[in-house]
mmCIF file with all atom_site columns, C-alpha atoms in Angstrom:
data_model
loop_
_atom_site.group_PDB
_atom_site.id
_atom_site.type_symbol
_atom_site.label_atom_id
_atom_site.label_alt_id
_atom_site.label_comp_id
_atom_site.label_asym_id
_atom_site.label_entity_id
_atom_site.label_seq_id
_atom_site.pdbx_PDB_ins_code
_atom_site.Cartn_x
_atom_site.Cartn_y
_atom_site.Cartn_z
_atom_site.occupancy
_atom_site.B_iso_or_equiv
_atom_site.pdbx_formal_charge
_atom_site.auth_seq_id
_atom_site.auth_comp_id
_atom_site.auth_asym_id
_atom_site.auth_atom_id
_atom_site.pdbx_PDB_model_num
ATOM 1   C CA . UNK V 1 1   ? -8.248  -9.110  14.473  1.00 28.00 ? 130 UNK V CA 1
ATOM 2   C CA . UNK V 1 2   ? -5.788  -11.351 16.007  1.00 27.00 ? 131 UNK V CA 1
ATOM 3   C CA . UNK V 1 3   ? -2.654  -12.567 14.329  1.00 29.00 ? 132 UNK V CA 1
ATOM 4   C CA . UNK V 1 4   ? 0.315   -14.430 15.410  1.00 30.00 ? 133 UNK V CA 1
ATOM 5   C CA . UNK V 1 5   ? 3.628   -12.798 15.150  1.00 33.00 ? 134 UNK V CA 1
ATOM 6   C CA . UNK V 1 6   ? 6.184   -14.651 12.680  1.00 39.00 ? 135 UNK V CA 1
ATOM 7   C CA . UNK V 1 7   ? 9.726   -14.736 12.845  1.00 42.00 ? 136 UNK V CA 1
ATOM 8   C CA . UNK V 1 8   ? 11.442  -12.202 10.081  1.00 44.00 ? 137 UNK V CA 1
ATOM 9   C CA . UNK V 1 9   ? 11.992  -13.601 6.743   1.00 44.00 ? 138 UNK V CA 1
ATOM 10  C CA . UNK V 1 10  ? 15.684  -13.171 5.539   1.00 47.00 ? 139 UNK V CA 1
ATOM 11  C CA . UNK V 1 11  ? 15.876  -11.216 2.186   1.00 45.00 ? 140 UNK V CA 1
ATOM 12  C CA . UNK V 1 12  ? 16.586  -13.958 0.176   1.00 46.00 ? 141 UNK V CA 1
ATOM 13  C CA . UNK V 1 13  ? 13.475  -15.852 0.838   1.00 86.00 ? 142 UNK V CA 1
ATOM 14  C CA . UNK V 1 14  ? 11.530  -12.598 -0.474  1.00 91.00 ? 143 UNK V CA 1
ATOM 15  C CA . UNK V 1 15  ? 10.804  -11.410 -4.080  1.00 93.00 ? 144 UNK V CA 1
ATOM 16  C CA . UNK V 1 16  ? 9.651   -8.236  -5.100  1.00 95.00 ? 145 UNK V CA 1
ATOM 17  C CA . UNK V 1 17  ? 7.612   -8.255  -8.309  1.00 95.00 ? 146 UNK V CA 1
ATOM 18  C CA . UNK V 1 18  ? 6.097   -5.737  -10.416 1.00 96.00 ? 147 UNK V CA 1
ATOM 19  C CA . UNK V 1 19  ? 3.083   -6.875  -11.654 1.00 95.00 ? 148 UNK V CA 1
ATOM 20  C CA . UNK V 1 20  ? -0.326  -5.848  -13.466 1.00 95.00 ? 149 UNK V CA 1
ATOM 21  C CA . UNK V 1 21  ? -3.848  -5.978  -11.457 1.00 92.00 ? 150 UNK V CA 1
ATOM 22  C CA . UNK V 1 22  ? -4.691  -9.099  -13.862 1.00 92.00 ? 151 UNK V CA 1
ATOM 23  C CA . UNK V 1 23  ? -1.955  -11.464 -12.324 1.00 94.00 ? 152 UNK V CA 1
ATOM 24  C CA . UNK V 1 24  ? -3.430  -14.296 -10.819 1.00 94.00 ? 153 UNK V CA 1
ATOM 25  C CA . UNK V 1 25  ? -0.961  -14.052 -7.691  1.00 94.00 ? 154 UNK V CA 1
ATOM 26  C CA . UNK V 1 26  ? -2.921  -10.241 -6.998  1.00 93.00 ? 155 UNK V CA 1
ATOM 27  C CA . UNK V 1 27  ? -6.274  -12.149 -6.420  1.00 90.00 ? 156 UNK V CA 1
ATOM 28  C CA . UNK V 1 28  ? -5.277  -13.102 -2.396  1.00 86.00 ? 157 UNK V CA 1
ATOM 29  C CA . UNK V 1 29  ? -4.605  -9.256  -1.937  1.00 84.00 ? 158 UNK V CA 1
ATOM 30  C CA . UNK V 1 30  ? -7.971  -7.904  -3.227  1.00 86.00 ? 159 UNK V CA 1
ATOM 31  C CA . UNK V 1 31  ? -9.807  -10.851 -1.605  1.00 87.00 ? 160 UNK V CA 1
ATOM 32  C CA . UNK V 1 32  ? -8.798  -10.075 1.748   1.00 89.00 ? 161 UNK V CA 1
ATOM 33  C CA . UNK V 1 33  ? -8.598  -6.233  1.279   1.00 86.00 ? 162 UNK V CA 1
ATOM 34  C CA . UNK V 1 34  ? -12.511 -6.484  0.160   1.00 86.00 ? 163 UNK V CA 1
ATOM 35  C CA . UNK V 1 35  ? -13.247 -8.732  3.093   1.00 87.00 ? 164 UNK V CA 1
ATOM 36  C CA . UNK V 1 36  ? -11.143 -6.435  5.755   1.00 87.00 ? 165 UNK V CA 1
ATOM 37  C CA . UNK V 1 37  ? -12.922 -3.415  4.275   1.00 87.00 ? 166 UNK V CA 1
ATOM 38  C CA . UNK V 1 38  ? -16.310 -4.931  4.822   1.00 87.00 ? 167 UNK V CA 1
ATOM 39  C CA . UNK V 1 39  ? -15.685 -6.078  7.934   1.00 89.00 ? 168 UNK V CA 1
ATOM 40  C CA . UNK V 1 40  ? -14.793 -2.504  9.248   1.00 88.00 ? 169 UNK V CA 1
ATOM 41  C CA . UNK V 1 41  ? -16.721 -0.569  6.866   1.00 87.00 ? 170 UNK V CA 1
ATOM 42  C CA . UNK V 1 42  ? -20.028 -2.825  5.606   1.00 84.00 ? 171 UNK V CA 1
ATOM 43  C CA . UNK V 1 43  ? -20.629 -4.571  2.705   1.00 76.00 ? 172 UNK V CA 1
ATOM 44  C CA . UNK V 1 44  ? -20.505 -1.326  0.545   1.00 69.00 ? 173 UNK V CA 1
ATOM 45  C CA . UNK V 1 45  ? -16.738 -0.844  1.370   1.00 66.00 ? 174 UNK V CA 1
ATOM 46  C CA . UNK V 1 46  ? -15.659 -3.600  -1.193  1.00 65.00 ? 175 UNK V CA 1
ATOM 47  C CA . UNK V 1 47  ? -16.271 -0.865  -3.781  1.00 72.00 ? 176 UNK V CA 1
ATOM 48  C CA . UNK V 1 48  ? -13.504 1.081   -2.675  1.00 75.00 ? 177 UNK V CA 1
ATOM 49  C CA . UNK V 1 49  ? -10.624 -1.759  -4.232  1.00 75.00 ? 178 UNK V CA 1
ATOM 50  C CA . UNK V 1 50  ? -12.523 -1.046  -7.776  1.00 77.00 ? 179 UNK V CA 1
ATOM 51  C CA . UNK V 1 51  ? -12.710 2.532   -7.444  1.00 84.00 ? 180 UNK V CA 1
ATOM 52  C CA . UNK V 1 52  ? -9.820  3.247   -9.806  1.00 89.00 ? 181 UNK V CA 1
ATOM 53  C CA . UNK V 1 53  ? -9.298  1.595   -13.189 1.00 89.00 ? 182 UNK V CA 1
ATOM 54  C CA . UNK V 1 54  ? -6.696  -1.061  -13.066 1.00 91.00 ? 183 UNK V CA 1
ATOM 55  C CA . UNK V 1 55  ? -4.762  0.603   -15.796 1.00 93.00 ? 184 UNK V CA 1
ATOM 56  C CA . UNK V 1 56  ? -3.667  3.731   -13.199 1.00 94.00 ? 185 UNK V CA 1
ATOM 57  C CA . UNK V 1 57  ? -1.754  1.230   -11.552 1.00 94.00 ? 186 UNK V CA 1
ATOM 58  C CA . UNK V 1 58  ? 0.740   0.815   -14.982 1.00 93.00 ? 187 UNK V CA 1
ATOM 59  C CA . UNK V 1 59  ? 3.660   2.294   -15.557 1.00 93.00 ? 188 UNK V CA 1
ATOM 60  C CA . UNK V 1 60  ? 2.257   4.181   -18.961 1.00 92.00 ? 189 UNK V CA 1
ATOM 61  C CA . UNK V 1 61  ? -0.285  6.049   -16.592 1.00 94.00 ? 190 UNK V CA 1
ATOM 62  C CA . UNK V 1 62  ? 2.407   6.941   -13.787 1.00 94.00 ? 191 UNK V CA 1
ATOM 63  C CA . UNK V 1 63  ? 1.447   3.772   -11.360 1.00 96.00 ? 192 UNK V CA 1
ATOM 64  C CA . UNK V 1 64  ? 2.672   0.299   -9.941  1.00 97.00 ? 193 UNK V CA 1
ATOM 65  C CA . UNK V 1 65  ? 1.615   -2.399  -8.309  1.00 96.00 ? 194 UNK V CA 1
ATOM 66  C CA . UNK V 1 66  ? 3.962   -4.585  -6.513  1.00 96.00 ? 195 UNK V CA 1
ATOM 67  C CA . UNK V 1 67  ? 3.810   -7.973  -4.333  1.00 96.00 ? 196 UNK V CA 1
ATOM 68  C CA . UNK V 1 68  ? 6.062   -9.535  -2.205  1.00 96.00 ? 197 UNK V CA 1
ATOM 69  C CA . UNK V 1 69  ? 6.492   -13.516 -2.498  1.00 95.00 ? 198 UNK V CA 1
ATOM 70  C CA . UNK V 1 70  ? 7.584   -15.894 -0.353  1.00 92.00 ? 199 UNK V CA 1
ATOM 71  C CA . UNK V 1 71  ? 8.174   -19.348 -1.743  1.00 90.00 ? 200 UNK V CA 1
ATOM 72  C CA . UNK V 1 72  ? 6.157   -18.200 -4.618  1.00 89.00 ? 201 UNK V CA 1
ATOM 73  C CA . UNK V 1 73  ? 3.107   -17.037 -2.306  1.00 90.00 ? 202 UNK V CA 1
ATOM 74  C CA . UNK V 1 74  ? 1.938   -13.300 -2.175  1.00 93.00 ? 203 UNK V CA 1
ATOM 75  C CA . UNK V 1 75  ? 2.370   -12.445 1.503   1.00 94.00 ? 204 UNK V CA 1
ATOM 76  C CA . UNK V 1 76  ? 2.318   -8.759  1.254   1.00 95.00 ? 205 UNK V CA 1
ATOM 77  C CA . UNK V 1 77  ? 1.584   -5.851  -1.825  1.00 96.00 ? 206 UNK V CA 1
ATOM 78  C CA . UNK V 1 78  ? 0.851   -2.240  -2.424  1.00 96.00 ? 207 UNK V CA 1
ATOM 79  C CA . UNK V 1 79  ? 0.496   -0.010  -5.128  1.00 96.00 ? 208 UNK V CA 1
ATOM 80  C CA . UNK V 1 80  ? 0.506   3.846   -6.360  1.00 98.00 ? 209 UNK V CA 1
ATOM 81  C CA . UNK V 1 81  ? -1.100  5.985   -8.497  1.00 97.00 ? 210 UNK V CA 1
ATOM 82  C CA . UNK V 1 82  ? -0.278  9.372   -10.200 1.00 98.00 ? 211 UNK V CA 1
ATOM 83  C CA . UNK V 1 83  ? -2.332  12.079  -7.711  1.00 97.00 ? 212 UNK V CA 1
ATOM 84  C CA . UNK V 1 84  ? -0.594  14.939  -9.629  1.00 97.00 ? 213 UNK V CA 1
ATOM 85  C CA . UNK V 1 85  ? 2.226   15.405  -11.677 1.00 96.00 ? 214 UNK V CA 1
ATOM 86  C CA . UNK V 1 86  ? 4.963   15.428  -8.513  1.00 97.00 ? 215 UNK V CA 1
ATOM 87  C CA . UNK V 1 87  ? 2.796   13.211  -6.146  1.00 98.00 ? 216 UNK V CA 1
ATOM 88  C CA . UNK V 1 88  ? 2.251   9.325   -6.058  1.00 98.00 ? 217 UNK V CA 1
ATOM 89  C CA . UNK V 1 89  ? -0.752  8.184   -4.130  1.00 98.00 ? 218 UNK V CA 1
ATOM 90  C CA . UNK V 1 90  ? -0.497  5.076   -2.187  1.00 97.00 ? 219 UNK V CA 1
ATOM 91  C CA . UNK V 1 91  ? -3.067  2.518   -2.521  1.00 95.00 ? 220 UNK V CA 1
ATOM 92  C CA . UNK V 1 92  ? -4.147  -0.797  -1.715  1.00 90.00 ? 221 UNK V CA 1
ATOM 93  C CA . UNK V 1 93  ? -1.280  -1.563  1.193   1.00 93.00 ? 222 UNK V CA 1
ATOM 94  C CA . UNK V 1 94  ? -1.826  -5.191  2.392   1.00 91.00 ? 223 UNK V CA 1
ATOM 95  C CA . UNK V 1 95  ? -0.090  -8.061  4.154   1.00 92.00 ? 224 UNK V CA 1
ATOM 96  C CA . UNK V 1 96  ? -1.659  -11.238 4.298   1.00 90.00 ? 225 UNK V CA 1
ATOM 97  C CA . UNK V 1 97  ? -3.092  -12.226 7.497   1.00 84.00 ? 226 UNK V CA 1
ATOM 98  C CA . UNK V 1 98  ? -1.280  -15.223 8.305   1.00 86.00 ? 227 UNK V CA 1
ATOM 99  C CA . UNK V 1 99  ? 2.094   -13.170 7.807   1.00 89.00 ? 228 UNK V CA 1
ATOM 100 C CA . UNK V 1 100 ? 1.661   -9.987  9.537   1.00 90.00 ? 229 UNK V CA 1
ATOM 101 C CA . UNK V 1 101 ? 4.099   -8.430  12.181  1.00 90.00 ? 230 UNK V CA 1
ATOM 102 C CA . UNK V 1 102 ? 7.019   -9.328  10.251  1.00 90.00 ? 231 UNK V CA 1
ATOM 103 C CA . UNK V 1 103 ? 7.716   -5.629  9.013   1.00 93.00 ? 232 UNK V CA 1
ATOM 104 C CA . UNK V 1 104 ? 6.308   -7.062  5.244   1.00 95.00 ? 233 UNK V CA 1
ATOM 105 C CA . UNK V 1 105 ? 4.039   -3.676  5.249   1.00 95.00 ? 234 UNK V CA 1
ATOM 106 C CA . UNK V 1 106 ? 7.265   -1.255  6.011   1.00 95.00 ? 235 UNK V CA 1
ATOM 107 C CA . UNK V 1 107 ? 9.265   -3.171  3.482   1.00 96.00 ? 236 UNK V CA 1
ATOM 108 C CA . UNK V 1 108 ? 6.244   -2.582  0.938   1.00 97.00 ? 237 UNK V CA 1
ATOM 109 C CA . UNK V 1 109 ? 6.208   0.868   1.725   1.00 97.00 ? 238 UNK V CA 1
ATOM 110 C CA . UNK V 1 110 ? 9.726   1.354   1.156   1.00 97.00 ? 239 UNK V CA 1
ATOM 111 C CA . UNK V 1 111 ? 9.602   -0.471  -2.007  1.00 97.00 ? 240 UNK V CA 1
ATOM 112 C CA . UNK V 1 112 ? 6.754   1.776   -3.268  1.00 97.00 ? 241 UNK V CA 1
ATOM 113 C CA . UNK V 1 113 ? 8.439   5.022   -2.169  1.00 97.00 ? 242 UNK V CA 1
ATOM 114 C CA . UNK V 1 114 ? 11.904  4.205   -3.984  1.00 96.00 ? 243 UNK V CA 1
ATOM 115 C CA . UNK V 1 115 ? 9.975   3.142   -6.986  1.00 96.00 ? 244 UNK V CA 1
ATOM 116 C CA . UNK V 1 116 ? 8.138   6.472   -7.050  1.00 97.00 ? 245 UNK V CA 1
ATOM 117 C CA . UNK V 1 117 ? 11.295  8.398   -6.606  1.00 96.00 ? 246 UNK V CA 1
ATOM 118 C CA . UNK V 1 118 ? 12.607  6.692   -9.515  1.00 95.00 ? 247 UNK V CA 1
ATOM 119 C CA . UNK V 1 119 ? 9.846   7.741   -11.529 1.00 95.00 ? 248 UNK V CA 1
ATOM 120 C CA . UNK V 1 120 ? 10.276  11.446  -10.535 1.00 95.00 ? 249 UNK V CA 1
ATOM 121 C CA . UNK V 1 121 ? 7.744   11.644  -7.995  1.00 97.00 ? 250 UNK V CA 1
ATOM 122 C CA . UNK V 1 122 ? 8.449   14.092  -5.096  1.00 97.00 ? 251 UNK V CA 1
ATOM 123 C CA . UNK V 1 123 ? 5.718   13.481  -2.707  1.00 98.00 ? 252 UNK V CA 1
ATOM 124 C CA . UNK V 1 124 ? 3.784   10.763  -1.570  1.00 98.00 ? 253 UNK V CA 1
ATOM 125 C CA . UNK V 1 125 ? -0.043  11.126  -0.579  1.00 98.00 ? 254 UNK V CA 1
ATOM 126 C CA . UNK V 1 126 ? -2.360  8.650   1.210   1.00 97.00 ? 255 UNK V CA 1
ATOM 127 C CA . UNK V 1 127 ? -5.810  8.226   2.796   1.00 96.00 ? 256 UNK V CA 1
ATOM 128 C CA . UNK V 1 128 ? -6.567  5.392   5.298   1.00 94.00 ? 257 UNK V CA 1
ATOM 129 C CA . UNK V 1 129 ? -9.986  4.860   7.292   1.00 90.00 ? 258 UNK V CA 1
ATOM 130 C CA . UNK V 1 130 ? -10.700 6.002   10.442  1.00 93.00 ? 259 UNK V CA 1
ATOM 131 C CA . UNK V 1 131 ? -11.115 2.389   11.480  1.00 92.00 ? 260 UNK V CA 1
ATOM 132 C CA . UNK V 1 132 ? -7.913  1.206   10.321  1.00 92.00 ? 261 UNK V CA 1
ATOM 133 C CA . UNK V 1 133 ? -5.493  2.081   13.468  1.00 93.00 ? 262 UNK V CA 1
ATOM 134 C CA . UNK V 1 134 ? -2.883  -0.272  12.490  1.00 93.00 ? 263 UNK V CA 1
ATOM 135 C CA . UNK V 1 135 ? -2.761  1.764   9.057   1.00 94.00 ? 264 UNK V CA 1
ATOM 136 C CA . UNK V 1 136 ? -2.455  4.724   10.919  1.00 95.00 ? 265 UNK V CA 1
ATOM 137 C CA . UNK V 1 137 ? 0.322   3.793   13.545  1.00 94.00 ? 266 UNK V CA 1
ATOM 138 C CA . UNK V 1 138 ? 2.139   2.427   10.172  1.00 95.00 ? 267 UNK V CA 1
ATOM 139 C CA . UNK V 1 139 ? 2.203   5.441   8.652   1.00 97.00 ? 268 UNK V CA 1
ATOM 140 C CA . UNK V 1 140 ? 2.903   7.461   11.370  1.00 96.00 ? 269 UNK V CA 1
ATOM 141 C CA . UNK V 1 141 ? 5.751   5.254   12.188  1.00 96.00 ? 270 UNK V CA 1
ATOM 142 C CA . UNK V 1 142 ? 7.387   5.449   8.689   1.00 96.00 ? 271 UNK V CA 1
ATOM 143 C CA . UNK V 1 143 ? 7.643   9.032   8.449   1.00 96.00 ? 272 UNK V CA 1
ATOM 144 C CA . UNK V 1 144 ? 4.438   9.904   6.999   1.00 98.00 ? 273 UNK V CA 1
ATOM 145 C CA . UNK V 1 145 ? 2.949   13.484  8.193   1.00 98.00 ? 274 UNK V CA 1
ATOM 146 C CA . UNK V 1 146 ? -0.883  13.251  9.349   1.00 97.00 ? 275 UNK V CA 1
ATOM 147 C CA . UNK V 1 147 ? -3.024  16.174  7.316   1.00 97.00 ? 276 UNK V CA 1
ATOM 148 C CA . UNK V 1 148 ? -5.656  16.049  9.977   1.00 95.00 ? 277 UNK V CA 1
ATOM 149 C CA . UNK V 1 149 ? -5.577  16.690  13.796  1.00 95.00 ? 278 UNK V CA 1
ATOM 150 C CA . UNK V 1 150 ? -4.490  13.356  15.594  1.00 93.00 ? 279 UNK V CA 1
ATOM 151 C CA . UNK V 1 151 ? -6.372  14.372  18.769  1.00 93.00 ? 280 UNK V CA 1
ATOM 152 C CA . UNK V 1 152 ? -9.484  14.427  17.166  1.00 94.00 ? 281 UNK V CA 1
ATOM 153 C CA . UNK V 1 153 ? -12.022 11.101  16.673  1.00 94.00 ? 282 UNK V CA 1
ATOM 154 C CA . UNK V 1 154 ? -10.920 9.510   13.739  1.00 93.00 ? 283 UNK V CA 1
ATOM 155 C CA . UNK V 1 155 ? -14.742 8.663   13.076  1.00 92.00 ? 284 UNK V CA 1
ATOM 156 C CA . UNK V 1 156 ? -15.036 12.400  12.674  1.00 92.00 ? 285 UNK V CA 1
ATOM 157 C CA . UNK V 1 157 ? -12.383 13.056  10.358  1.00 92.00 ? 286 UNK V CA 1
ATOM 158 C CA . UNK V 1 158 ? -13.438 10.352  7.789   1.00 88.00 ? 287 UNK V CA 1
ATOM 159 C CA . UNK V 1 159 ? -10.313 9.314   5.507   1.00 93.00 ? 288 UNK V CA 1
ATOM 160 C CA . UNK V 1 160 ? -7.342  10.150  7.164   1.00 96.00 ? 289 UNK V CA 1
ATOM 161 C CA . UNK V 1 161 ? -4.941  11.806  4.806   1.00 97.00 ? 290 UNK V CA 1
ATOM 162 C CA . UNK V 1 162 ? -0.882  11.650  4.966   1.00 98.00 ? 291 UNK V CA 1
ATOM 163 C CA . UNK V 1 163 ? 1.626   13.037  3.229   1.00 98.00 ? 292 UNK V CA 1
ATOM 164 C CA . UNK V 1 164 ? 5.930   12.013  3.155   1.00 98.00 ? 293 UNK V CA 1
ATOM 165 C CA . UNK V 1 165 ? 8.420   14.418  0.780   1.00 98.00 ? 294 UNK V CA 1
ATOM 166 C CA . UNK V 1 166 ? 10.765  12.001  -0.844  1.00 95.00 ? 295 UNK V CA 1
ATOM 167 C CA . UNK V 1 167 ? 14.411  12.351  -0.372  1.00 88.00 ? 296 UNK V CA 1
ATOM 168 C CA . UNK V 1 168 ? 16.454  13.716  -3.141  1.00 74.00 ? 297 UNK V CA 1
ATOM 169 C CA . UNK V 1 169 ? 18.825  10.491  -2.846  1.00 57.00 ? 298 UNK V CA 1
ATOM 170 C CA . UNK V 1 170 ? 15.226  8.064   -3.205  1.00 49.00 ? 299 UNK V CA 1
ATOM 171 C CA . UNK V 1 171 ? 14.604  9.337   -6.672  1.00 46.00 ? 300 UNK V CA 1
ATOM 172 C CA . UNK V 1 172 ? 17.555  8.571   -8.203  1.00 48.00 ? 301 UNK V CA 1
ATOM 173 C CA . UNK V 1 173 ? 18.503  4.805   -6.414  1.00 47.00 ? 302 UNK V CA 1
ATOM 174 C CA . UNK V 1 174 ? 17.560  2.062   -8.003  1.00 47.00 ? 303 UNK V CA 1
ATOM 175 C CA . UNK V 1 175 ? 16.075  -0.790  -6.317  1.00 50.00 ? 304 UNK V CA 1
ATOM 176 C CA . UNK V 1 176 ? 16.871  -3.848  -8.502  1.00 47.00 ? 305 UNK V CA 1
ATOM 177 C CA . UNK V 1 177 ? 13.585  -5.155  -9.084  1.00 49.00 ? 306 UNK V CA 1
ATOM 178 C CA . UNK V 1 178 ? 12.252  -8.009  -11.242 1.00 45.00 ? 307 UNK V CA 1
ATOM 179 C CA . UNK V 1 179 ? 9.336   -6.632  -13.621 1.00 45.00 ? 308 UNK V CA 1
ATOM 180 C CA . UNK V 1 180 ? 6.601   -9.129  -14.907 1.00 47.00 ? 309 UNK V CA 1
#
């Protein structure tokens, strides 16, 4: 996959919104993720997107879905769901193909970590596929600890698990997002 580096957007141009999976602005995220998974893993990979009920990504169930909007367009997003009482699981981290290489995925992760901390989670867990070296690199670069042998062929490991323990400050700071 080839992407063209875009200049970084200023903080004022990107809006963070908390939304439900049913929000029409989420469709590009799900559509592009489904396509990406299918290209890398085959047709059945699209089922990964619907693996968990939508309500698991809502506050009453301990989850959250957020989008980064630029001029009203969804350019990146991601979610977490309750994994256990102290752990949030990151899911569906995505940056629109036309907006990659701008640090948006890092921002999504930071926003999700902050929100997870506010909700009382002390740990983040996630898995990424063995055919997603960009995601693997992103998680390593953002301080996640691999729970697998990084020297092994990723195809022999299967889903690549990572974890990160949240600092106490992340569990008390407000982030000023807009809930919709």
